[in-house]
PDB file of C-alpha atoms and ligand atoms in Angstrom:
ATOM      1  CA  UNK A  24       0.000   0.000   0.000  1.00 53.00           C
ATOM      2  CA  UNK A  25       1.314   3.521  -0.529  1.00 66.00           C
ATOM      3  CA  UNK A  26       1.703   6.159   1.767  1.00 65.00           C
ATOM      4  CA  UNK A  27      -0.706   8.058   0.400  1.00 75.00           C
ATOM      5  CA  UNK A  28      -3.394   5.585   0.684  1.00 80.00           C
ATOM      6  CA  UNK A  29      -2.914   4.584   4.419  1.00 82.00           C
ATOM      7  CA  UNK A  30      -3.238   8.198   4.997  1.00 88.00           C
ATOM      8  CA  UNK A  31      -6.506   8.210   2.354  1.00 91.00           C
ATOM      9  CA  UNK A  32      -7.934   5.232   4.670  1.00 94.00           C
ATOM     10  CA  UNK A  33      -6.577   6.584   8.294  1.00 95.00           C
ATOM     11  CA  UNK A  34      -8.226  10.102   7.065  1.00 95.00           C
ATOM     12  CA  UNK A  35     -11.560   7.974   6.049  1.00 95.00           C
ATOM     13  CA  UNK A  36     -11.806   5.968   8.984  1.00 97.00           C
ATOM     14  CA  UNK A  37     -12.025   8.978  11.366  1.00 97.00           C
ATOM     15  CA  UNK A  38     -14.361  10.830   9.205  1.00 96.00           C
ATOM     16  CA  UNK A  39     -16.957   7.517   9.223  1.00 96.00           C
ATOM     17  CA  UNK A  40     -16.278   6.812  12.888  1.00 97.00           C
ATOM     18  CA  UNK A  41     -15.594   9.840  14.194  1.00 96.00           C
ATOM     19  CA  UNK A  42     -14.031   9.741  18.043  1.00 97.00           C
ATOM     20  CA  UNK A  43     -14.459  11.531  21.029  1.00 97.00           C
ATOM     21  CA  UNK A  44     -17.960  13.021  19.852  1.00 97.00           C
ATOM     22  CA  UNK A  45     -19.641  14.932  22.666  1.00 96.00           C
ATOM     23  CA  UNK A  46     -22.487  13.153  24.437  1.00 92.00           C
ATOM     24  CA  UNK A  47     -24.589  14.571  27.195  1.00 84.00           C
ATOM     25  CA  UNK A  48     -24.007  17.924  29.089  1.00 83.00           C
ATOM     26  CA  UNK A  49     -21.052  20.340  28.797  1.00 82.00           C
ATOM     27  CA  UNK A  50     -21.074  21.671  32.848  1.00 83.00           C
ATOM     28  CA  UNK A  51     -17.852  22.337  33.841  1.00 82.00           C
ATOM     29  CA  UNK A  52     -16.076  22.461  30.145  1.00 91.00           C
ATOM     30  CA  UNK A  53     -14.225  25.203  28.911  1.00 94.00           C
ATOM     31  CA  UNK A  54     -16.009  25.585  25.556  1.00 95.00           C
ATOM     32  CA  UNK A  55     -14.803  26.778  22.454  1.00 96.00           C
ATOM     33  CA  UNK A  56     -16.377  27.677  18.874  1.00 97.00           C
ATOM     34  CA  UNK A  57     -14.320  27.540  15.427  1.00 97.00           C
ATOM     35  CA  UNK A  58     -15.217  28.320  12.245  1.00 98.00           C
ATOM     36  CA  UNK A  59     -14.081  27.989   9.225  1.00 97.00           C
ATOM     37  CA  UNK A  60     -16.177  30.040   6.643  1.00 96.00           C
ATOM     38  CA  UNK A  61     -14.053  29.530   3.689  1.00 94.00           C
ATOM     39  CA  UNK A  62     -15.115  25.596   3.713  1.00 96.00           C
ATOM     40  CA  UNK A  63     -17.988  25.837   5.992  1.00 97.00           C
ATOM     41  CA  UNK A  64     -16.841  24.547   8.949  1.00 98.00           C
ATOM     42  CA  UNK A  65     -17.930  24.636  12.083  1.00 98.00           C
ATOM     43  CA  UNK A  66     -16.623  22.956  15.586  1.00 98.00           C
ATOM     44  CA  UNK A  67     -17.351  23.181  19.187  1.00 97.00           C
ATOM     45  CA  UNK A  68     -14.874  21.727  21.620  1.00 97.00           C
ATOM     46  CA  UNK A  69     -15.341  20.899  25.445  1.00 96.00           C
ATOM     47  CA  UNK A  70     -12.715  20.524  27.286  1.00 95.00           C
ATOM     48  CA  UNK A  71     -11.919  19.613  31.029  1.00 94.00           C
ATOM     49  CA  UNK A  72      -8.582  19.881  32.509  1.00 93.00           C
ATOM     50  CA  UNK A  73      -7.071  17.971  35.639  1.00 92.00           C
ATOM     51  CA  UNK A  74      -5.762  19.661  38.682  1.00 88.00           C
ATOM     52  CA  UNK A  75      -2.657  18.655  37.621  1.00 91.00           C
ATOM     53  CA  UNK A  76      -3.123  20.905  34.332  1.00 93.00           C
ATOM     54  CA  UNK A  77      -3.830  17.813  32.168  1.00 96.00           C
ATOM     55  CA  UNK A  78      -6.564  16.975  29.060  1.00 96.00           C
ATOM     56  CA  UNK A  79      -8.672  15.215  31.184  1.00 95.00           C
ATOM     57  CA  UNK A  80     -11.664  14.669  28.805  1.00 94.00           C
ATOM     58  CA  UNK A  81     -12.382  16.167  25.509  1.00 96.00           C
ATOM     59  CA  UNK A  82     -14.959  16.342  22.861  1.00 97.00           C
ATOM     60  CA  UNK A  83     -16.258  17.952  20.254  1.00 97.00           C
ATOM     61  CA  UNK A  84     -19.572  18.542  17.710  1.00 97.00           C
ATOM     62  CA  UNK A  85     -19.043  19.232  14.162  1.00 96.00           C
ATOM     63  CA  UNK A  86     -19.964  19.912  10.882  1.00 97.00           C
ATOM     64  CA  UNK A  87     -18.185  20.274   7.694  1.00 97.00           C
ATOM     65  CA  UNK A  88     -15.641  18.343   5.191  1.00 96.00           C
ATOM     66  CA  UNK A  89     -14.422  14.951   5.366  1.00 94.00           C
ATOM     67  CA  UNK A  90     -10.958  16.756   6.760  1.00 96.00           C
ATOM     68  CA  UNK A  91     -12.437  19.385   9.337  1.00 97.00           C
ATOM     69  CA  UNK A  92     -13.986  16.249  11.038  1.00 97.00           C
ATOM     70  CA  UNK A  93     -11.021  13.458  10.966  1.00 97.00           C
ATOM     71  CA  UNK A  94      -8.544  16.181  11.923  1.00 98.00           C
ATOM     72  CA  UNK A  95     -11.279  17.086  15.168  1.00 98.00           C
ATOM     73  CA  UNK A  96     -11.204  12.842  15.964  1.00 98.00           C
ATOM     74  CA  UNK A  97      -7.526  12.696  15.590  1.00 98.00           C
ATOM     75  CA  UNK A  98      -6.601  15.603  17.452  1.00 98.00           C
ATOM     76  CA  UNK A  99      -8.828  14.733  20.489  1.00 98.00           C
ATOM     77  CA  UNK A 100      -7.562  10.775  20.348  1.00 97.00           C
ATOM     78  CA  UNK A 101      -4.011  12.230  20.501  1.00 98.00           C
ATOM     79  CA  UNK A 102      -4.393  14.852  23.372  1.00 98.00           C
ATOM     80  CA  UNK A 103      -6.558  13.911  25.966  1.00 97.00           C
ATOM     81  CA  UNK A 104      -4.448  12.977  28.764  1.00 97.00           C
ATOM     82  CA  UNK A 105      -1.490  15.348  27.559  1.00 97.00           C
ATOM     83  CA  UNK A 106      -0.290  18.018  29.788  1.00 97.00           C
ATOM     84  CA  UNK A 107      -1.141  21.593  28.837  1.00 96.00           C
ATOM     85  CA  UNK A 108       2.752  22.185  27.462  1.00 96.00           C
ATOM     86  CA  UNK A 109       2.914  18.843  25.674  1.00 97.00           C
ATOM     87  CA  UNK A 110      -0.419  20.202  23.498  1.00 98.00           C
ATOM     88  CA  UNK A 111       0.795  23.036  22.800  1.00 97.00           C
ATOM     89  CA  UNK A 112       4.257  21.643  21.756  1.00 97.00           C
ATOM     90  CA  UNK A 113       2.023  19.051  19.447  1.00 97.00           C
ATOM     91  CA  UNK A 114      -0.276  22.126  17.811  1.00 98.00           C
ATOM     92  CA  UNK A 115       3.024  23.878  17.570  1.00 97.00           C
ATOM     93  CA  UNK A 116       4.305  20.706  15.363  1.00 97.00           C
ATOM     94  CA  UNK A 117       1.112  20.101  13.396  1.00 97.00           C
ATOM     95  CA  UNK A 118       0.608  23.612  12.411  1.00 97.00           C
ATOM     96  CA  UNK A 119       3.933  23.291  11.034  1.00 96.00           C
ATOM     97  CA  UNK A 120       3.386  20.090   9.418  1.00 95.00           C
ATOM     98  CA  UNK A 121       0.229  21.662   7.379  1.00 94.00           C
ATOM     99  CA  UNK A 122       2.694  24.197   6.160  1.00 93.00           C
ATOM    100  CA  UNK A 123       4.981  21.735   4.248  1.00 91.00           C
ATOM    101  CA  UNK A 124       7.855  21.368   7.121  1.00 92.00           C
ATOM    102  CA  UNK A 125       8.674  18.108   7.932  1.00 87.00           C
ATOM    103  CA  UNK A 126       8.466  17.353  11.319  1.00 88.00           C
ATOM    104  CA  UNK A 127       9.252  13.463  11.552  1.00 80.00           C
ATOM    105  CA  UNK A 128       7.455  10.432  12.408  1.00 82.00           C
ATOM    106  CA  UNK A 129       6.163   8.397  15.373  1.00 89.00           C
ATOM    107  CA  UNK A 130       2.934  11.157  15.666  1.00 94.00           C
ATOM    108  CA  UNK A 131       0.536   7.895  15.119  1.00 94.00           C
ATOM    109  CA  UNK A 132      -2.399   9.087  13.198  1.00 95.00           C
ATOM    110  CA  UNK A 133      -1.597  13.044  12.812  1.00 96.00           C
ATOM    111  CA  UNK A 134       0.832  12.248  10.305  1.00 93.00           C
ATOM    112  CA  UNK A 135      -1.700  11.308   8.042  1.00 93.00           C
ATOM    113  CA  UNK A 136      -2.752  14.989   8.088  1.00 94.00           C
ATOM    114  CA  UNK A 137       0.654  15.529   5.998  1.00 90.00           C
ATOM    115  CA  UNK A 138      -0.845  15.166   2.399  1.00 87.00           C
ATOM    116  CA  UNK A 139      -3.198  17.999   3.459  1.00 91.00           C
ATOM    117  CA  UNK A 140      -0.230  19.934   3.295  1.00 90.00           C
ATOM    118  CA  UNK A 141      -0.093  19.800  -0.341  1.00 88.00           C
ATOM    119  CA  UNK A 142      -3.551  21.119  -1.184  1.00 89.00           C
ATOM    120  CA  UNK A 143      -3.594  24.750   0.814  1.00 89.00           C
ATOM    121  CA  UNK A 144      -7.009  25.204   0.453  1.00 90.00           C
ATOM    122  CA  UNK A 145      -7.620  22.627   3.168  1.00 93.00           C
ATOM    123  CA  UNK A 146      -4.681  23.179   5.692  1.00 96.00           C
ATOM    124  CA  UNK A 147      -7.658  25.875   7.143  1.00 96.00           C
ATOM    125  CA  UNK A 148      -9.629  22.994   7.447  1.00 97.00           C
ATOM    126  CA  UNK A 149      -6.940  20.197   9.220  1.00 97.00           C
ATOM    127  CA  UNK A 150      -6.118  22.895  11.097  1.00 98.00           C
ATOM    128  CA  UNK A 151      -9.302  23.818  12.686  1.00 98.00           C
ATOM    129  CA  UNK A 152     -10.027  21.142  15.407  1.00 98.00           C
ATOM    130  CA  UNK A 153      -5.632  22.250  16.877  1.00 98.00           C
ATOM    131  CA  UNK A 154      -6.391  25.964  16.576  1.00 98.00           C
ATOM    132  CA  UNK A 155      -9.617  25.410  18.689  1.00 98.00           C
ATOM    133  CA  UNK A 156      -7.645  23.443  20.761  1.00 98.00           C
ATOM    134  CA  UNK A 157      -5.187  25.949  21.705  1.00 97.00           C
ATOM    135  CA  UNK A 158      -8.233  28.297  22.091  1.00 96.00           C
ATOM    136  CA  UNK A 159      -9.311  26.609  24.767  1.00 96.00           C
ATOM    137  CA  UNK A 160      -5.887  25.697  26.577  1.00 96.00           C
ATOM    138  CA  UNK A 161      -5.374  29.208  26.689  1.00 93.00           C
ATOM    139  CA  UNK A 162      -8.834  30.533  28.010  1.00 87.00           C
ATOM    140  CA  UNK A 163      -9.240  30.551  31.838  1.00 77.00           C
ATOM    141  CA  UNK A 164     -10.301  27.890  33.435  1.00 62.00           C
ATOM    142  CA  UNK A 165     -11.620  26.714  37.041  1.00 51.00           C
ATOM    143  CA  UNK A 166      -9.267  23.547  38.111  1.00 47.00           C
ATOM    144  CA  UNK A 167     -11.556  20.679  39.092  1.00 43.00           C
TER     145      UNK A 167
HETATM  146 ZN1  LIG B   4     -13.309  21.977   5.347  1.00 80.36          ZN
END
């Protein structure tokens, strides 16, 4: 299989089983809204962090491209439990990823996020679920 396709199929797979969707009630979240208007995109991400300033649980609701929403299901897969500094570090890396740098391997399912690099109408739309992200690291929040 080429590279290309295992990223076609990871891509896929998170788009038709999309993780880490929000179910029930947000209390106690930190909540942020991203949009996207060029595509159409639109995200909402809940977040609660640990005492110990970790990703204790995250989710999201979505609507948009097959991209906006795998790059959501990845991000949250790869972050919850991450401390605040190792997220940022990681939307620090993908952001430069999306704009063509090569950052290495051993990122699991992000890297297939890498041939979005090539098609710059879309990097907006990978990068929507990690700019939301740091949104909400960076908004204040109550320690629970
Ligand atoms: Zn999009």
């Amino acid at each position: 299989m080429e590279f290309e396709d295992l990223y076609q199929e990871i891509i896929l797979d998170h788009y038709r089983k999309p993780r880490n969707i929000c179910e029930g009630d947000d209390t106690g979240h930190i909540c942020v809204k991203h949009e996207n208007p060029l595509c159409g995109d639109e995200l909402s991400l809940h977040m609660k962090m640990n005492r110990n300033d970790t990703i204790k649980d995250i989710c999201y609701r979505a609507r948009g491209c097959s991209i906006s929403i795998s790059s959501a299901s990845i991000m949250t897969e790869a972050v919850k439990g991450l401390k605040k500094n190792e997220a940022m570090e990681l939307i620090e890396t993908v952001r430069r990823m999306m704009h063509g740098e090569v950052v290495g391997d051993g990122l699991g399912d992000i890297e297939a996020l890498q041939g979005v690099a090539k098609f710059p109408v879309r990097v907006k739309c990978a990068l929507l679920a990690w700019m939301a992200l740091k949104d909400a690291l960076q908004s204040p929040y109550r320690q629970r």
